[in-house]
Coordinates of C-alpha atoms in Angstrom, one line a residue:
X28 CA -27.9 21.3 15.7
X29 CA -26.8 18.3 16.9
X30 CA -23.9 17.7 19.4
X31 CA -21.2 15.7 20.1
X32 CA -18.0 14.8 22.3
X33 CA -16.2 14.6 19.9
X34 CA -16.4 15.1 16.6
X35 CA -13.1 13.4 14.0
X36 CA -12.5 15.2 10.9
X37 CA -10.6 12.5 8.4
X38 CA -11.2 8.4 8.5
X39 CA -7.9 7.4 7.8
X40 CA -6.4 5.2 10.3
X41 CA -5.5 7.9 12.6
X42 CA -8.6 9.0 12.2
X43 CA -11.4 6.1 12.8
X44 CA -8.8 4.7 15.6
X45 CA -9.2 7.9 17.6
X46 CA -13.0 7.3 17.2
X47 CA -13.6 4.0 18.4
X48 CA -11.4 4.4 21.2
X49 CA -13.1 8.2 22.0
X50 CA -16.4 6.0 21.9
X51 CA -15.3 2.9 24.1
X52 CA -14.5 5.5 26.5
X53 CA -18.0 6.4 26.5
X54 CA -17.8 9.6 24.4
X55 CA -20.5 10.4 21.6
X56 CA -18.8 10.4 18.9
X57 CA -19.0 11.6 15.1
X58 CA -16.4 10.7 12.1
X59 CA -16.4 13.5 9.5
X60 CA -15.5 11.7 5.9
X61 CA -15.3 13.6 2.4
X62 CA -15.0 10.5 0.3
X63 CA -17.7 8.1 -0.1
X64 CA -15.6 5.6 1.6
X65 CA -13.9 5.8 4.7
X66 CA -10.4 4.4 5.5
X67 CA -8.8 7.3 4.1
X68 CA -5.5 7.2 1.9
X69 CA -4.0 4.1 3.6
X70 CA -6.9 1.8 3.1
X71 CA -8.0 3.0 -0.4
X72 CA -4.8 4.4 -2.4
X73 CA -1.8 3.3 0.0
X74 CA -1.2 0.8 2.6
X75 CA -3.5 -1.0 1.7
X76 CA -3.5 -1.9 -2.0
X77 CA 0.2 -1.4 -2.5
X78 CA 0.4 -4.1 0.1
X79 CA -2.3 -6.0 -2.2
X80 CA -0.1 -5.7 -5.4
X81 CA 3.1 -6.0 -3.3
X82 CA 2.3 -9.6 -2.6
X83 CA 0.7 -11.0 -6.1
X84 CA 3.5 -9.5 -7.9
X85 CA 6.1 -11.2 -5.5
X86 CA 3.8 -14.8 -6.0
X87 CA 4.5 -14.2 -9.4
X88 CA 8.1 -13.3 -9.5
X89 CA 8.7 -16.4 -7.3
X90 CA 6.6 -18.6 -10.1
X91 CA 8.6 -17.5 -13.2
X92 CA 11.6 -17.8 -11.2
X93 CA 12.3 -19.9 -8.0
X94 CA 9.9 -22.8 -8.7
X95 CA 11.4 -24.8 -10.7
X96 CA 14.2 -24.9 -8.2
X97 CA 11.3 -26.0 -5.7
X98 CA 10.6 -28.6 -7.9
X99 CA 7.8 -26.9 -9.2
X100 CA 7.1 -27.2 -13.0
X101 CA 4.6 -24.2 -13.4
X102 CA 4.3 -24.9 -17.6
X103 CA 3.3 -21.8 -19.3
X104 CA 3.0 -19.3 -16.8
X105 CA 1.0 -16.1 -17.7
X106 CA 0.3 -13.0 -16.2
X107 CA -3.2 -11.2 -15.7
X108 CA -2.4 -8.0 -15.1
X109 CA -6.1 -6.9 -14.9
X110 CA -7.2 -9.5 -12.3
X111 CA -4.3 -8.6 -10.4
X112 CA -5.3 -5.6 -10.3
X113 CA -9.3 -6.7 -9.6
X114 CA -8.0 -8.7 -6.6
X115 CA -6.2 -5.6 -4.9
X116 CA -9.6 -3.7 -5.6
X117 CA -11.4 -6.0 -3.8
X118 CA -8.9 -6.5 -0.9
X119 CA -9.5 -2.3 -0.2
X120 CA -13.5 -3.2 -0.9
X121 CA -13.1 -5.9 2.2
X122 CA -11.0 -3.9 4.7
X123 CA -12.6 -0.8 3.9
X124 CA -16.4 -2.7 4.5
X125 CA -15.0 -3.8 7.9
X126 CA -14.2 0.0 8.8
X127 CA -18.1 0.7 8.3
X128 CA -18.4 -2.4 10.3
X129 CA -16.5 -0.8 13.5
X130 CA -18.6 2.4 13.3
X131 CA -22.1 0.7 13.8
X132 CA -20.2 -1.7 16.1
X133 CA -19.4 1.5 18.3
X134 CA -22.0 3.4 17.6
X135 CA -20.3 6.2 16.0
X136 CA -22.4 8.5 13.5
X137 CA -20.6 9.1 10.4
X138 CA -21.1 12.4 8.6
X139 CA -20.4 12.1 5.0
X140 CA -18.9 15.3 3.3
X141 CA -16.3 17.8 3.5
X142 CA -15.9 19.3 7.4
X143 CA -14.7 22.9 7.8
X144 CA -14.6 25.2 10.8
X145 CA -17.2 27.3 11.1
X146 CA -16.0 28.1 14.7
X147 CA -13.8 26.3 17.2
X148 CA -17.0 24.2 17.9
X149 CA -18.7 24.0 14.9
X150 CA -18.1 21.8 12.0
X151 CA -19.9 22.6 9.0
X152 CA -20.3 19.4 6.7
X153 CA -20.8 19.9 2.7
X154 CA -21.5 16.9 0.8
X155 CA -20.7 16.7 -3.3
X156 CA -24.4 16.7 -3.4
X157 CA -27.3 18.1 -1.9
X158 CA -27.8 20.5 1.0
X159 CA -24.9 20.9 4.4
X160 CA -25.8 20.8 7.7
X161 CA -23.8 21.5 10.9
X162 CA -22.9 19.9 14.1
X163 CA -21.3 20.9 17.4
X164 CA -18.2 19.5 19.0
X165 CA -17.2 19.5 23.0
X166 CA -13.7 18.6 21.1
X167 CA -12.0 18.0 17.7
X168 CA -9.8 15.7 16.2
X169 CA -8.4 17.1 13.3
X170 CA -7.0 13.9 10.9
X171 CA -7.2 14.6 7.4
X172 CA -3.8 12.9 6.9
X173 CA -1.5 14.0 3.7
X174 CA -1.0 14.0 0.3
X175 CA 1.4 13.1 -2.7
X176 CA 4.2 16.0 -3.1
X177 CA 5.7 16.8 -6.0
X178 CA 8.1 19.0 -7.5
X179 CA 7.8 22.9 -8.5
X180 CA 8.7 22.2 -12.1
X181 CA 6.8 18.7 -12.6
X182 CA 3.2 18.9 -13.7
X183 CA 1.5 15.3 -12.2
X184 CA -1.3 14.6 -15.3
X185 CA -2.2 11.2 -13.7
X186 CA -1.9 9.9 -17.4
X187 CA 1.9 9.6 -17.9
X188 CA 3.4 11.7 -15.0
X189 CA 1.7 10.3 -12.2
X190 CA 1.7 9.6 -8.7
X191 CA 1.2 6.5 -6.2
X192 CA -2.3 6.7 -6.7
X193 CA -2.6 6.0 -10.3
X194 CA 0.5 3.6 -10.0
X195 CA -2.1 1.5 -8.2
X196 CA -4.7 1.0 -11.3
X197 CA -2.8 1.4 -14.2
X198 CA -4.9 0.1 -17.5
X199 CA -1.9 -2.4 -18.6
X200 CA 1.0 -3.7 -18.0
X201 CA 4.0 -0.6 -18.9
X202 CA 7.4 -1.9 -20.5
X203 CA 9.5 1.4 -18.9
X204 CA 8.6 3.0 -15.8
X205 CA 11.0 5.8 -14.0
X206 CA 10.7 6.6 -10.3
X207 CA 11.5 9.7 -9.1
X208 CA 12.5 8.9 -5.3
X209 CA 14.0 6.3 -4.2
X210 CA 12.1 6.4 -0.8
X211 CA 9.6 3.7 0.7
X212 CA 6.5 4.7 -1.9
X213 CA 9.0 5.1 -5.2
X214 CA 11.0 1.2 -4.4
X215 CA 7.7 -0.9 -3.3
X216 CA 6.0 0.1 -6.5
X217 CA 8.9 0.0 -8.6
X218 CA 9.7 -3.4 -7.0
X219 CA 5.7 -4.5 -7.8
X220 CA 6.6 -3.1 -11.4
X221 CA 10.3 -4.8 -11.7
X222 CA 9.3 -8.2 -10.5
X223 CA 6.4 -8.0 -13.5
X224 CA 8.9 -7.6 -16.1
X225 CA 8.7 -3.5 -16.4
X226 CA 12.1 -2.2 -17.3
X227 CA 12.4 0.3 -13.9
X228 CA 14.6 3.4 -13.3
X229 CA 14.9 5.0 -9.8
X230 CA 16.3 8.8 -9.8
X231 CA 17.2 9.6 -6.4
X232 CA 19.2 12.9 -5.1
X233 CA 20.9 11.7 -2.6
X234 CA 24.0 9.1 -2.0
X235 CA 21.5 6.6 -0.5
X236 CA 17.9 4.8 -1.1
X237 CA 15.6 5.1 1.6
X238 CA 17.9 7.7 3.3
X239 CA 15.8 8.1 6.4
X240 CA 16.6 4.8 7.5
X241 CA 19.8 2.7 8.6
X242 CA 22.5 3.1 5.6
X243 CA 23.3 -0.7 5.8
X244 CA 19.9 -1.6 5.5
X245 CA 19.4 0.3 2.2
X246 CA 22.6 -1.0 0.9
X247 CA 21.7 -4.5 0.9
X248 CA 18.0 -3.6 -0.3
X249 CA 19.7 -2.0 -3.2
X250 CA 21.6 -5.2 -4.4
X251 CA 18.9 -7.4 -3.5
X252 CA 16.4 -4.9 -6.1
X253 CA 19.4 -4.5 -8.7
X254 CA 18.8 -8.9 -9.1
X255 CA 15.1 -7.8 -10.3
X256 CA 16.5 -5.5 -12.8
X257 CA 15.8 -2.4 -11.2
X258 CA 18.5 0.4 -12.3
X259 CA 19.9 3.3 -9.5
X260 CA 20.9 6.6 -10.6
X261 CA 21.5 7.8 -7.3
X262 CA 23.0 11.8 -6.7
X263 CA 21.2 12.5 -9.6
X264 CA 18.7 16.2 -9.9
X265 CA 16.0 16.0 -12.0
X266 CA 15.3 19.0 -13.6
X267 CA 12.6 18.2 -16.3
X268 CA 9.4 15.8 -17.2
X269 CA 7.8 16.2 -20.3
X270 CA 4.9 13.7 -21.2
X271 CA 3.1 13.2 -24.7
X272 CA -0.2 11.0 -25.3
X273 CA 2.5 7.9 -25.4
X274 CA 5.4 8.3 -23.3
X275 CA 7.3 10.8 -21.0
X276 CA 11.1 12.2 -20.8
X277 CA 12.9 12.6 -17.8
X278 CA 15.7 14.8 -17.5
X279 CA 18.1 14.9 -14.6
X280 CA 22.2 15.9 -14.2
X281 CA 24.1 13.4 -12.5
X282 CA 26.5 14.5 -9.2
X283 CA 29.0 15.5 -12.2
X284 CA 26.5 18.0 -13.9
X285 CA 26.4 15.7 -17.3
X286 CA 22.6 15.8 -18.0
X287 CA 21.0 12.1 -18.8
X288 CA 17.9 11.1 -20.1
X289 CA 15.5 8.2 -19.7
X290 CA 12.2 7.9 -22.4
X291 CA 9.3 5.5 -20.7
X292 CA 5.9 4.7 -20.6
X293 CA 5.5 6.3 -17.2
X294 CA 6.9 8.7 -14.8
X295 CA 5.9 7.8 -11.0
X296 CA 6.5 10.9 -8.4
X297 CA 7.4 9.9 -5.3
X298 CA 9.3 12.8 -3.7
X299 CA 7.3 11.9 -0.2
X300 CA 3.9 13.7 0.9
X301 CA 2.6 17.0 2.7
X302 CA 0.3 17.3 5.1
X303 CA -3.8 17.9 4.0
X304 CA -5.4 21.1 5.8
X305 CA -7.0 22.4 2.5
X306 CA -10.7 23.4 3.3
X307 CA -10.8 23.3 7.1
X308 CA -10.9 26.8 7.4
X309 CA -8.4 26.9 10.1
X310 CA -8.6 30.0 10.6
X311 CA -12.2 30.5 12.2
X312 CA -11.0 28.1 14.8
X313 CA -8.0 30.3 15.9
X314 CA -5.9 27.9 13.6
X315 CA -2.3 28.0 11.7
X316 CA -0.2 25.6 9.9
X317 CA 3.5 26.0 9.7
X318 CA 5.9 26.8 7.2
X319 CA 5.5 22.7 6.2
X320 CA 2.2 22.8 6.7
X321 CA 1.5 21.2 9.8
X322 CA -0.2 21.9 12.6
X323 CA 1.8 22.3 15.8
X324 CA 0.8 20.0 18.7
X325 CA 2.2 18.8 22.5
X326 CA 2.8 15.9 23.9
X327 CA -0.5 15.3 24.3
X328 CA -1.6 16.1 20.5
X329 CA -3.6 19.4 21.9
X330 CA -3.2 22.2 19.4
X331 CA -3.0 26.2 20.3
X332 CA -6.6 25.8 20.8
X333 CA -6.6 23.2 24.0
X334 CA -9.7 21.3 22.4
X335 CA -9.0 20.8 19.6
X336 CA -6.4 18.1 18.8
X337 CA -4.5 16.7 15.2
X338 CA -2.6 13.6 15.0
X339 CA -1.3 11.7 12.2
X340 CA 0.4 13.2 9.1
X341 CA -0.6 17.0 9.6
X342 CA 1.6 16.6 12.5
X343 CA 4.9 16.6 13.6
X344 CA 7.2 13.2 12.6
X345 CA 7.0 10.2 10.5
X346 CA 3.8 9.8 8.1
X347 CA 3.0 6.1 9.2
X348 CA -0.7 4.9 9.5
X349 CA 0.6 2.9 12.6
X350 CA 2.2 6.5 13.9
X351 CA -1.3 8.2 13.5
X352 CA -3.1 5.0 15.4
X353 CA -1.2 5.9 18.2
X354 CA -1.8 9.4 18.2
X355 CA -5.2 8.7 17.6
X356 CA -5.3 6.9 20.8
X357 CA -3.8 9.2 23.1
X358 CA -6.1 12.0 21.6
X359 CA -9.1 10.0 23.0
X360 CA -7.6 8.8 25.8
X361 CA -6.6 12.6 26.9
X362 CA -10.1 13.7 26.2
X363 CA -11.5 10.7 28.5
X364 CA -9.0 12.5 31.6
X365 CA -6.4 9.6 31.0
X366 CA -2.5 9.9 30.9
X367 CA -1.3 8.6 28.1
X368 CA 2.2 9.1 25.9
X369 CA 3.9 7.9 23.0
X370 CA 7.8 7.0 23.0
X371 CA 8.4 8.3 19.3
X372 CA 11.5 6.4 19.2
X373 CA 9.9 2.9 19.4
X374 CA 7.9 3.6 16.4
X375 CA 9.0 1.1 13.8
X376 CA 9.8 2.1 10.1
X377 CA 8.5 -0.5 7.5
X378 CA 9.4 -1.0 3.7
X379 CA 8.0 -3.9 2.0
X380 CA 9.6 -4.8 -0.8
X381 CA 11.2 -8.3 -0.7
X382 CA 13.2 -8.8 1.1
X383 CA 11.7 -6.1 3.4
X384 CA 13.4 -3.5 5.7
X385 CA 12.6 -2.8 9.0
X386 CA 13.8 -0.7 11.6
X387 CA 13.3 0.7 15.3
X388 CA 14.9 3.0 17.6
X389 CA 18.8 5.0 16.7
X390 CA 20.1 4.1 13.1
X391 CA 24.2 3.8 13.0
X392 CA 24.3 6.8 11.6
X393 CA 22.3 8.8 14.1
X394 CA 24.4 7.6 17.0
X395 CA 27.4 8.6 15.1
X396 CA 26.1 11.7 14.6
X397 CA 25.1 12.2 18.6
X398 CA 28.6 10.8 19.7
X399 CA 26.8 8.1 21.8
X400 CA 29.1 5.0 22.8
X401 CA 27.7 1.7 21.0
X402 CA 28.6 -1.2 20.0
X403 CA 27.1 -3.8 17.3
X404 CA 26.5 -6.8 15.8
X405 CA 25.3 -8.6 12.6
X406 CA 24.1 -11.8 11.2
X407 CA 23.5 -12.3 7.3
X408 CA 20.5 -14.5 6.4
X409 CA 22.5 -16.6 4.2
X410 CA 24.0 -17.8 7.1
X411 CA 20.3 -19.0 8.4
X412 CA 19.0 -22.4 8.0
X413 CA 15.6 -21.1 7.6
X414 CA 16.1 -18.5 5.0
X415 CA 18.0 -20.8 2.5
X416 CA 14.7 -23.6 3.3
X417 CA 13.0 -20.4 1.6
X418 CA 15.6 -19.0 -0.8
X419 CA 15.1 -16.0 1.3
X420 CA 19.2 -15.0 1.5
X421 CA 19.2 -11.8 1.1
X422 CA 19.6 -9.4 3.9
X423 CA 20.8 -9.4 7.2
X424 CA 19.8 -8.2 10.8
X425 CA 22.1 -5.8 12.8
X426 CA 21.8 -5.2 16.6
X427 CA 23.1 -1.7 18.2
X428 CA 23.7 -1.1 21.9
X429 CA 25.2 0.8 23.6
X430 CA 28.7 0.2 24.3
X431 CA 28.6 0.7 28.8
X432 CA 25.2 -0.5 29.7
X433 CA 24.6 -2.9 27.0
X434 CA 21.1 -1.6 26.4
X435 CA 19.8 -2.2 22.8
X436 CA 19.1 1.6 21.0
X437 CA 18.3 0.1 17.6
X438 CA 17.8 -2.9 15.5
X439 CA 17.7 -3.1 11.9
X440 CA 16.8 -5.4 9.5
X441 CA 16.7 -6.2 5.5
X442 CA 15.2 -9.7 5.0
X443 CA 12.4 -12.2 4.7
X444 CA 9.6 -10.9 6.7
X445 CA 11.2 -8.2 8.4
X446 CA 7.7 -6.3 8.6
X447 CA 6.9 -9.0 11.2
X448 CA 9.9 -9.2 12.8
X449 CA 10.7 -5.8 13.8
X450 CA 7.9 -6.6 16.5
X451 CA 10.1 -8.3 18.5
X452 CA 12.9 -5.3 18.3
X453 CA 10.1 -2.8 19.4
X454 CA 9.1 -5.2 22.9
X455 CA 12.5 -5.5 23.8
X456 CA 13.2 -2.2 23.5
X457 CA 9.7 -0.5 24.9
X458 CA 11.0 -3.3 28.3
X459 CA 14.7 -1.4 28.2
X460 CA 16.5 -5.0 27.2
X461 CA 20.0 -5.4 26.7
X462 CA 21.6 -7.1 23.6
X463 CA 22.5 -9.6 26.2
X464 CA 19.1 -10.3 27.0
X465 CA 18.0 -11.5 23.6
X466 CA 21.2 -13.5 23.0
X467 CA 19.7 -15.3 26.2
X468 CA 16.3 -16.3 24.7
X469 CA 15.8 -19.3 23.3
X470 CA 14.5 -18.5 19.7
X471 CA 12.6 -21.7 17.9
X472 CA 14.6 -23.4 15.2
X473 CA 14.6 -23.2 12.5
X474 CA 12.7 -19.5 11.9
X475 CA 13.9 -15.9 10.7
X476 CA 14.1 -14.7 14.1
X477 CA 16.7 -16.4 15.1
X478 CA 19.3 -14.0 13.4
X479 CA 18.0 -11.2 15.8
X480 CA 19.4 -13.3 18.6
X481 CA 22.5 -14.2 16.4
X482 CA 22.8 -10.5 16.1
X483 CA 22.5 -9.7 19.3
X484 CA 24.8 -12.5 20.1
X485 CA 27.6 -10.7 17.8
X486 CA 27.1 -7.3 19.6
X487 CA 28.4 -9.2 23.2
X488 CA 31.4 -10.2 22.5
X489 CA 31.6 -11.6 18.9
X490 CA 29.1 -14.2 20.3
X491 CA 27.4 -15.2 17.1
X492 CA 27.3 -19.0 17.0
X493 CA 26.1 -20.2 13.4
X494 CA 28.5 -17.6 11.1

């Protein structure tokens, strides 16, 4: 039986992070992998591809509609569904072919088949075909990542009630789609959908889209989605979906109790995801999830069992791939005797729909909440020279800090490449700057960024100088 260092159970990219950086630390390493092709959910069914269709769909909505303002006579403009959907299947072919690339690159063997505990050192590995073997492990990574929830009530076909998975692939074209969810999965594929020409419900139960994140923020997404077409029914329980070979119904009462009903062509679930354990025999490692599912881990991603470790989404917090690289990091890096740790709170939150929404660090809401002293500041993008060069007006970017010290605890953003810019929230923050700080730096002009200083600028002292 063959042994390694460390052995990774799930290639996701929590997963085949952790093993590089386990094997540039000199480790022997082994990534355990299921599917025929690694990269996990992210790279093949999420990140990845919804990023893929994310960006023809918005080429295209730009085409039939902001062009000829460019100056750009397109003629008659068509749409190819299929090869848009060929092209994101060969963007996941490329990114996943360069995670096969870093294995040999680090010399990391790659065990194809499902991995289950056989004892806290043992990994038995059963491939869909042929005969399992087993290896041994000095320590674990457990990453097997999540997958799509759903309601009690809802049964997910994949044919007409589906989830983000098939959403990705769909055979044509549908005229009527409803999302259940108005989270980041449910609005960036009903945006991909909207900006199409697919007529696009969103049934969310709460007061607010994309409730985990700055209210202002979803606001302005909302009335920036609402010019694409898309219609919110928000406060609204659904309480039954019913599909045929052609269509589905959704049923739902609104916050009044007076039930409505939508008829499409599709019915996406997007009620968020659970964590993935199924199959690892937990158990004959001295194993348990909780009542969620996850596995409870410390600071320094150790479970009860010291060595083995889990990171990513069947742990604790947010289910972001870039959450799970940094857990996968500290994971190898505690193996290797290093010190490493993770400030949770600098761990951006990304939607990216167009105009995208970004955030990092204490929402509005949640220093309302904790009766912390702030203070803040704003700057709309249709005040920004930049954004109306693009017809990118949509959105705005609000700095928070707090109201003694001046120190920034959050920025938020809804705008033209907020994905990118949240970067610069994050440094400042992970360096302790105040709002004063970045109304000091000199920003280039003209570019998006310069409404994070203008924001800042408005949170010292009504200071913004171009609104």
């Amino acid at each position: 039986m063959e042994s390694f260092d460390v052995i990774v159970i799930g290639s996701g990219p929590g997963g085949y992070v952790a093993a590089i950086r386990a094997a540039q630390l000199g480790k022997k390493t082994a990534l355990v992998e299921k599917y025929s092709s690694l990269g996990g959910t992210c790279l093949n069914v999420g990140c990845i591809p919804s990023k893929a269709l994310l960006d023809s769909s918005e080429h295209y909505h730009q085409a039939a509609h902001q062009f000829e303002t460019h100056g750009i006579q397109t003629g008659g403009l068509k749409l190819d569904f299929k090869r848009m959907i060929a092209r994101k299947s060969e963007v996941v072919e490329q990114t996943v072919g360069g995670i096969d690339f870093l294995m040999k690159k680090n010399n990391i063997t790659v065990l194809r088949g499902m991995g289950s505990f056989k004892d806290a050192h043992t990994i038995e590995v059963k491939p869909t075909k042929g005969k399992g073997s087993s290896v041994k492990g000095d320590h674990i990574i457990l990453a097997t990542g999540s997958k799509p929830a759903s309601l009690p009530f809802i049964q997910i076909d994949k044919k007409r009630v589906i989830t983000s998975t098939e959403a990705l692939s769909l055979p044509s074209l549908p005229k009527s789609m409803v999302v259940i969810g108005g989270g980041v999965i449910g609005l960036e594929l009903g945006s991909v959908y909207a900006r199409l020409g697919t007529e696009v419900h969103v049934v969310e139960y709460q007061d607010t889209i994309i409730p985990t994140m700055d209210r202002g923020m979803g606001k302005e997404l909302m009335r920036s989605m609402k010019k694409l077409g898309v219609k919110f029914h928000l406060q609204h329980g659904v309480k039954a979906v019913k599909a045929t070979a052609k269509n589905v119904t959704v049923k739902a009462d609104d916050k009044k109790g007076k039930e409505v009903e939508w008829k499409a062509d599709y019915c996406l679930v997007s009620v968020g995801r659970r964590p993935y354990t199924e199959g690892l025999n937990l158990e004959a490692a001295g194993l348990a999830v909780d009542e969620r599912g996850r596995i409870d881990v410390n600071d320094q991603m150790r479970t009860s069992v010291p060595h083995i470790f889990a990171i990513g989404d069947v742990v604790r917090g947010a289910m972001l791939a870039h959450k799970a690289e940094e857990e996968g990091v500290v994971a190898a890096e505690v193996i290797a005797g290093q010190h490493p740790h993770i400030d949770y709170n600098l761990i951006p939150n990304v939607v990216y729909t167009w105009p995208e929404v970004a955030g990092v660090g204490q929402t509005e809401e949640q220093l309302k909440a904790n009766s912390v002293p702030y203070k803040g500041g704003s700057f709309p993008f249709k005040a920004s020279g930049r954004a109306r060069a693009s017809m990118d007006t949509d959105g705005s970017v609000k700095v928070l800090a707090h109201a003694d010290t001046d120190e920034i605890l959050g920025i938020h953003m809804c705008g033209p490449r907020a994905a990118d810019m949240i970067a610069e929230a994050v440094v400042a923050m992970e360096f302790r700057a105040t709002a004063e700080d970045i109304s000091r730096m000199s920003h280039a002009h003209p570019t998006f960024t310069e409404a994070i200083k203008e924001a800042a600028l408005a949170a010292t002292g009504n200071r913004a100088l171009h609104v």
